[in-house]
Amino acid sequence: MQPAHGRGRDAVDGPPRVHVDLDAPDRAAAQRRSSSLGAAHEWTYEGVPVMRSPGGLLFCHTVEPAGTLDRSDPLRALDQVCIDIPADLWEGEVAFWRDLTGRDLTKGGETEFSFLGAEGAVRILLQRLEESSGPVRAHVDFAVADREQEADRHVALGAKVVAAHQWWTVLEAPDGQVYCLTDRDPVTGEVRRSA
């Protein structure tokens, strides 16, 4: 996944946001598959098809080699992309991402969460929002060793705290992009529930 990039007619313009890049050795086949599952082709950016999920989330089909998740920093790691889904779109959007990625769907510890995991890859967290309608959107989550200390560091860099929950803190970057710090261990990815 990457933040919005580029300029002009072929760019992902608008407010800051996250979209998902899905790597596949055969881009054309991946695009046909996503279209058959209900995605719409929006435009092409430098040869990369930009698609929109049935609920409205932008994503791209890329042919980059599949990377592995870097968990070498004991303090922090980009851990997962969270797809935020309004309640009325929940079932259809969850089925779309499950079928598109081919990953197993696992229910989370809280009823509003499910996730699509893959060994060594960025996890996809699916979050059912309380709002009933609106577009599907996404944000990234960073696993951190000390959430309070890391939040203070981000605030010193210009972010602001939006909300603090039992196991995660929501922040907003200076450009308006929302993201979270979580109590997931940055090295193992396991949930630490000390609270």
PDB file of C-alpha atoms in Angstrom:
ATOM      1  CA  MET A   1       0.000   0.000   0.000  1.00  0.00           C
ATOM      2  CA  GLN A   2       1.059   3.529  -0.656  1.00  0.00           C
ATOM      3  CA  PRO A   3      -0.192   7.037  -0.020  1.00  0.00           C
ATOM      4  CA  ALA A   4      -1.667   9.017  -2.886  1.00  0.00           C
ATOM      5  CA  HIS A   5       0.975  10.027  -5.423  1.00  0.00           C
ATOM      6  CA  GLY A   6       1.460  11.983  -8.626  1.00  0.00           C
ATOM      7  CA  ARG A   7      -0.113  15.042 -10.190  1.00  0.00           C
ATOM      8  CA  GLY A   8      -2.418  15.829 -13.091  1.00  0.00           C
ATOM      9  CA  ARG A   9      -5.160  13.929 -14.899  1.00  0.00           C
ATOM     10  CA  ASP A  10      -3.645  10.501 -14.250  1.00  0.00           C
ATOM     11  CA  ALA A  11      -2.818  11.110 -10.578  1.00  0.00           C
ATOM     12  CA  VAL A  12      -4.601  10.089  -7.417  1.00  0.00           C
ATOM     13  CA  ASP A  13      -5.678  13.625  -6.544  1.00  0.00           C
ATOM     14  CA  GLY A  14      -7.589  14.931  -3.560  1.00  0.00           C
ATOM     15  CA  PRO A  15      -7.036  14.842   0.177  1.00  0.00           C
ATOM     16  CA  PRO A  16      -4.333  12.559   1.605  1.00  0.00           C
ATOM     17  CA  ARG A  17      -5.383   8.929   1.638  1.00  0.00           C
ATOM     18  CA  VAL A  18      -4.085   5.397   1.489  1.00  0.00           C
ATOM     19  CA  HIS A  19      -4.620   2.968  -1.359  1.00  0.00           C
ATOM     20  CA  VAL A  20      -3.565  -0.645  -1.651  1.00  0.00           C
ATOM     21  CA  ASP A  21      -1.030  -1.963  -4.193  1.00  0.00           C
ATOM     22  CA  LEU A  22      -1.550  -5.634  -5.006  1.00  0.00           C
ATOM     23  CA  ASP A  23       1.442  -7.380  -6.566  1.00  0.00           C
ATOM     24  CA  ALA A  24       0.797 -10.026  -9.226  1.00  0.00           C
ATOM     25  CA  PRO A  25       3.042 -11.549 -11.896  1.00  0.00           C
ATOM     26  CA  ASP A  26       0.254 -11.161 -14.496  1.00  0.00           C
ATOM     27  CA  ARG A  27      -1.237  -7.671 -14.190  1.00  0.00           C
ATOM     28  CA  ALA A  28      -3.835  -8.190 -16.943  1.00  0.00           C
ATOM     29  CA  ALA A  29      -5.143 -11.374 -15.298  1.00  0.00           C
ATOM     30  CA  ALA A  30      -5.271  -9.631 -11.914  1.00  0.00           C
ATOM     31  CA  GLN A  31      -7.242  -6.753 -13.426  1.00  0.00           C
ATOM     32  CA  ARG A  32      -9.707  -9.154 -15.082  1.00  0.00           C
ATOM     33  CA  ARG A  33     -10.153 -10.994 -11.776  1.00  0.00           C
ATOM     34  CA  SER A  34     -10.795  -7.816  -9.775  1.00  0.00           C
ATOM     35  CA  SER A  35     -13.281  -6.627 -12.426  1.00  0.00           C
ATOM     36  CA  SER A  36     -15.116  -9.970 -12.266  1.00  0.00           C
ATOM     37  CA  LEU A  37     -15.435  -9.488  -8.490  1.00  0.00           C
ATOM     38  CA  GLY A  38     -17.025  -6.057  -8.902  1.00  0.00           C
ATOM     39  CA  ALA A  39     -14.106  -3.604  -9.070  1.00  0.00           C
ATOM     40  CA  ALA A  40     -14.165  -0.733 -11.561  1.00  0.00           C
ATOM     41  CA  HIS A  41     -11.198   0.419 -13.639  1.00  0.00           C
ATOM     42  CA  GLU A  42     -10.825   4.162 -12.972  1.00  0.00           C
ATOM     43  CA  TRP A  43      -7.731   5.116 -15.005  1.00  0.00           C
ATOM     44  CA  THR A  44      -4.172   4.029 -15.770  1.00  0.00           C
ATOM     45  CA  TYR A  45      -1.192   5.756 -14.130  1.00  0.00           C
ATOM     46  CA  GLU A  46       2.183   5.157 -15.786  1.00  0.00           C
ATOM     47  CA  GLY A  47       1.001   1.758 -17.000  1.00  0.00           C
ATOM     48  CA  VAL A  48      -0.539   0.779 -13.659  1.00  0.00           C
ATOM     49  CA  PRO A  49      -4.312   0.178 -13.633  1.00  0.00           C
ATOM     50  CA  VAL A  50      -5.996   2.138 -10.852  1.00  0.00           C
ATOM     51  CA  MET A  51      -9.099   0.279  -9.689  1.00  0.00           C
ATOM     52  CA  ARG A  52     -11.920   1.024  -7.273  1.00  0.00           C
ATOM     53  CA  SER A  53     -13.423  -1.622  -4.983  1.00  0.00           C
ATOM     54  CA  PRO A  54     -17.227  -2.016  -4.952  1.00  0.00           C
ATOM     55  CA  GLY A  55     -17.301   0.199  -1.845  1.00  0.00           C
ATOM     56  CA  GLY A  56     -15.084   2.884  -3.368  1.00  0.00           C
ATOM     57  CA  LEU A  57     -11.510   2.200  -2.148  1.00  0.00           C
ATOM     58  CA  LEU A  58      -8.803   2.839  -4.742  1.00  0.00           C
ATOM     59  CA  PHE A  59      -6.211   0.129  -5.338  1.00  0.00           C
ATOM     60  CA  CYS A  60      -3.590  -0.669  -7.983  1.00  0.00           C
ATOM     61  CA  HIS A  61      -2.381  -3.830  -9.680  1.00  0.00           C
ATOM     62  CA  THR A  62       1.407  -3.771  -9.668  1.00  0.00           C
ATOM     63  CA  VAL A  63       3.984  -6.251 -10.921  1.00  0.00           C
ATOM     64  CA  GLU A  64       6.638  -5.524  -8.314  1.00  0.00           C
ATOM     65  CA  PRO A  65       8.107  -8.597  -6.615  1.00  0.00           C
ATOM     66  CA  ALA A  66       6.208  -9.403  -3.449  1.00  0.00           C
ATOM     67  CA  GLY A  67       8.072  -7.829  -0.560  1.00  0.00           C
ATOM     68  CA  THR A  68       8.369  -9.082   2.974  1.00  0.00           C
ATOM     69  CA  LEU A  69       7.395  -7.226   6.088  1.00  0.00           C
ATOM     70  CA  ASP A  70      10.390  -5.655   7.846  1.00  0.00           C
ATOM     71  CA  ARG A  71      10.217  -6.414  11.572  1.00  0.00           C
ATOM     72  CA  SER A  72      13.858  -5.650  12.342  1.00  0.00           C
ATOM     73  CA  ASP A  73      13.175  -2.495  14.396  1.00  0.00           C
ATOM     74  CA  PRO A  74      12.237  -3.440  17.985  1.00  0.00           C
ATOM     75  CA  LEU A  75      10.518  -0.058  18.498  1.00  0.00           C
ATOM     76  CA  ARG A  76       8.190   0.323  15.496  1.00  0.00           C
ATOM     77  CA  ALA A  77       7.048  -1.356  12.272  1.00  0.00           C
ATOM     78  CA  LEU A  78       4.522  -0.680   9.531  1.00  0.00           C
ATOM     79  CA  ASP A  79       2.232  -3.541  10.461  1.00  0.00           C
ATOM     80  CA  GLN A  80      -1.043  -3.465   8.595  1.00  0.00           C
ATOM     81  CA  VAL A  81      -3.356  -1.521   6.351  1.00  0.00           C
ATOM     82  CA  CYS A  82      -6.797  -1.074   7.853  1.00  0.00           C
ATOM     83  CA  ILE A  83      -9.730  -0.906   5.435  1.00  0.00           C
ATOM     84  CA  ASP A  84     -12.506   1.102   7.091  1.00  0.00           C
ATOM     85  CA  ILE A  85     -15.908  -0.129   5.905  1.00  0.00           C
ATOM     86  CA  PRO A  86     -19.287   1.508   6.644  1.00  0.00           C
ATOM     87  CA  ALA A  87     -21.753  -0.976   8.160  1.00  0.00           C
ATOM     88  CA  ASP A  88     -24.072  -1.158   5.114  1.00  0.00           C
ATOM     89  CA  LEU A  89     -21.144  -2.167   2.866  1.00  0.00           C
ATOM     90  CA  TRP A  90     -19.492  -4.588   5.303  1.00  0.00           C
ATOM     91  CA  GLU A  91     -20.454  -8.018   3.942  1.00  0.00           C
ATOM     92  CA  GLY A  92     -19.886  -7.208   0.273  1.00  0.00           C
ATOM     93  CA  GLU A  93     -16.585  -5.417   0.807  1.00  0.00           C
ATOM     94  CA  VAL A  94     -15.194  -8.120   3.112  1.00  0.00           C
ATOM     95  CA  ALA A  95     -16.092 -10.787   0.531  1.00  0.00           C
ATOM     96  CA  PHE A  96     -14.466  -8.714  -2.227  1.00  0.00           C
ATOM     97  CA  TRP A  97     -11.116  -8.324  -0.435  1.00  0.00           C
ATOM     98  CA  ARG A  98     -11.105 -11.952   0.744  1.00  0.00           C
ATOM     99  CA  ASP A  99     -11.768 -13.267  -2.765  1.00  0.00           C
ATOM    100  CA  LEU A 100      -9.427 -10.802  -4.479  1.00  0.00           C
ATOM    101  CA  THR A 101      -6.438 -11.481  -2.217  1.00  0.00           C
ATOM    102  CA  GLY A 102      -7.085 -15.202  -1.714  1.00  0.00           C
ATOM    103  CA  ARG A 103      -6.186 -14.776   1.941  1.00  0.00           C
ATOM    104  CA  ASP A 104      -7.990 -16.539   4.779  1.00  0.00           C
ATOM    105  CA  LEU A 105     -10.478 -14.381   6.679  1.00  0.00           C
ATOM    106  CA  THR A 106     -10.101 -14.472  10.464  1.00  0.00           C
ATOM    107  CA  LYS A 107     -12.443 -12.820  12.957  1.00  0.00           C
ATOM    108  CA  GLY A 108     -10.752 -10.391  15.320  1.00  0.00           C
ATOM    109  CA  GLY A 109     -10.987 -10.255  19.089  1.00  0.00           C
ATOM    110  CA  GLU A 110     -13.447  -7.355  18.821  1.00  0.00           C
ATOM    111  CA  THR A 111     -16.655  -7.909  16.827  1.00  0.00           C
ATOM    112  CA  GLU A 112     -15.992  -4.995  14.453  1.00  0.00           C
ATOM    113  CA  PHE A 113     -12.656  -6.428  13.259  1.00  0.00           C
ATOM    114  CA  SER A 114     -11.653  -9.190  10.866  1.00  0.00           C
ATOM    115  CA  PHE A 115      -8.334  -9.608   9.100  1.00  0.00           C
ATOM    116  CA  LEU A 116      -6.717 -11.137   6.057  1.00  0.00           C
ATOM    117  CA  GLY A 117      -3.299 -12.427   7.037  1.00  0.00           C
ATOM    118  CA  ALA A 118      -0.365 -13.637   5.005  1.00  0.00           C
ATOM    119  CA  GLU A 119       2.897 -14.904   6.439  1.00  0.00           C
ATOM    120  CA  GLY A 120       5.623 -12.287   6.109  1.00  0.00           C
ATOM    121  CA  ALA A 121       3.368  -9.714   4.427  1.00  0.00           C
ATOM    122  CA  VAL A 122       1.531  -6.616   5.559  1.00  0.00           C
ATOM    123  CA  ARG A 123      -1.715  -7.732   7.159  1.00  0.00           C
ATOM    124  CA  ILE A 124      -5.049  -6.350   5.941  1.00  0.00           C
ATOM    125  CA  LEU A 125      -7.319  -5.423   8.832  1.00  0.00           C
ATOM    126  CA  LEU A 126     -11.010  -4.950   8.027  1.00  0.00           C
ATOM    127  CA  GLN A 127     -12.874  -2.612  10.380  1.00  0.00           C
ATOM    128  CA  ARG A 128     -16.666  -2.272  10.396  1.00  0.00           C
ATOM    129  CA  LEU A 129     -17.486   1.354  11.114  1.00  0.00           C
ATOM    130  CA  GLU A 130     -20.443   2.545  13.162  1.00  0.00           C
ATOM    131  CA  GLU A 131     -21.509   4.842  10.319  1.00  0.00           C
ATOM    132  CA  SER A 132     -23.953   3.108   7.983  1.00  0.00           C
ATOM    133  CA  SER A 133     -22.995   4.732   4.686  1.00  0.00           C
ATOM    134  CA  GLY A 134     -20.188   6.573   2.941  1.00  0.00           C
ATOM    135  CA  PRO A 135     -17.127   5.468   1.002  1.00  0.00           C
ATOM    136  CA  VAL A 136     -14.753   2.733   2.045  1.00  0.00           C
ATOM    137  CA  ARG A 137     -11.392   4.244   3.041  1.00  0.00           C
ATOM    138  CA  ALA A 138      -8.116   3.042   4.517  1.00  0.00           C
ATOM    139  CA  HIS A 139      -5.342   3.976   6.911  1.00  0.00           C
ATOM    140  CA  VAL A 140      -2.094   2.371   8.045  1.00  0.00           C
ATOM    141  CA  ASP A 141      -1.285   1.000  11.483  1.00  0.00           C
ATOM    142  CA  PHE A 142       2.163   0.982  13.046  1.00  0.00           C
ATOM    143  CA  ALA A 143       2.994  -1.638  15.681  1.00  0.00           C
ATOM    144  CA  VAL A 144       5.019   0.033  18.426  1.00  0.00           C
ATOM    145  CA  ALA A 145       6.872  -1.081  21.543  1.00  0.00           C
ATOM    146  CA  ASP A 146       5.690   1.837  23.704  1.00  0.00           C
ATOM    147  CA  ARG A 147       2.530   3.473  22.359  1.00  0.00           C
ATOM    148  CA  GLU A 148       2.503   6.478  24.701  1.00  0.00           C
ATOM    149  CA  GLN A 149       6.155   7.303  24.075  1.00  0.00           C
ATOM    150  CA  GLU A 150       5.752   6.819  20.315  1.00  0.00           C
ATOM    151  CA  ALA A 151       2.643   9.036  20.260  1.00  0.00           C
ATOM    152  CA  ASP A 152       4.630  11.775  22.032  1.00  0.00           C
ATOM    153  CA  ARG A 153       7.356  11.421  19.384  1.00  0.00           C
ATOM    154  CA  HIS A 154       4.815  11.770  16.566  1.00  0.00           C
ATOM    155  CA  VAL A 155       3.230  14.819  18.204  1.00  0.00           C
ATOM    156  CA  ALA A 156       6.671  16.421  18.479  1.00  0.00           C
ATOM    157  CA  LEU A 157       7.041  15.827  14.726  1.00  0.00           C
ATOM    158  CA  GLY A 158       3.774  17.660  14.004  1.00  0.00           C
ATOM    159  CA  ALA A 159       1.034  15.008  14.294  1.00  0.00           C
ATOM    160  CA  LYS A 160      -1.952  15.420  16.579  1.00  0.00           C
ATOM    161  CA  VAL A 161      -3.715  12.812  18.674  1.00  0.00           C
ATOM    162  CA  VAL A 162      -7.308  12.296  17.540  1.00  0.00           C
ATOM    163  CA  ALA A 163      -8.323   9.572  20.027  1.00  0.00           C
ATOM    164  CA  ALA A 164      -6.741   7.077  22.413  1.00  0.00           C
ATOM    165  CA  HIS A 165      -8.371   3.657  22.815  1.00  0.00           C
ATOM    166  CA  GLN A 166      -7.467   0.703  24.981  1.00  0.00           C
ATOM    167  CA  TRP A 167      -5.095  -0.903  22.448  1.00  0.00           C
ATOM    168  CA  TRP A 168      -4.519   1.772  19.809  1.00  0.00           C
ATOM    169  CA  THR A 169      -4.113   5.528  19.356  1.00  0.00           C
ATOM    170  CA  VAL A 170      -5.470   7.427  16.349  1.00  0.00           C
ATOM    171  CA  LEU A 171      -3.283  10.262  15.049  1.00  0.00           C
ATOM    172  CA  GLU A 172      -3.480  12.752  12.209  1.00  0.00           C
ATOM    173  CA  ALA A 173      -0.350  13.697  10.262  1.00  0.00           C
ATOM    174  CA  PRO A 174       0.266  17.384   9.426  1.00  0.00           C
ATOM    175  CA  ASP A 175      -1.154  16.786   5.919  1.00  0.00           C
ATOM    176  CA  GLY A 176      -4.387  15.357   7.357  1.00  0.00           C
ATOM    177  CA  GLN A 177      -3.698  11.646   6.827  1.00  0.00           C
ATOM    178  CA  VAL A 178      -5.134   9.590   9.694  1.00  0.00           C
ATOM    179  CA  TYR A 179      -3.161   6.589  10.993  1.00  0.00           C
ATOM    180  CA  CYS A 180      -2.873   4.490  14.159  1.00  0.00           C
ATOM    181  CA  LEU A 181      -0.258   3.292  16.612  1.00  0.00           C
ATOM    182  CA  THR A 182      -1.097  -0.114  18.070  1.00  0.00           C
ATOM    183  CA  ASP A 183       0.010  -2.341  20.910  1.00  0.00           C
ATOM    184  CA  ARG A 184       0.964  -5.108  18.468  1.00  0.00           C
ATOM    185  CA  ASP A 185       4.568  -6.149  18.992  1.00  0.00           C
ATOM    186  CA  PRO A 186       6.726  -4.614  16.219  1.00  0.00           C
ATOM    187  CA  VAL A 187       8.986  -7.695  16.049  1.00  0.00           C
ATOM    188  CA  THR A 188       6.537 -10.593  16.394  1.00  0.00           C
ATOM    189  CA  GLY A 189       3.269  -8.943  15.305  1.00  0.00           C
ATOM    190  CA  GLU A 190       1.566 -10.484  18.327  1.00  0.00           C
ATOM    191  CA  VAL A 191      -1.003  -8.486  20.266  1.00  0.00           C
ATOM    192  CA  ARG A 192       0.173  -7.287  23.685  1.00  0.00           C
ATOM    193  CA  ARG A 193      -2.819  -6.892  25.985  1.00  0.00           C
ATOM    194  CA  SER A 194      -1.263  -5.554  29.164  1.00  0.00           C
ATOM    195  CA  ALA A 195      -4.174  -3.192  29.892  1.00  0.00           C
TER     196      ALA A 195
END
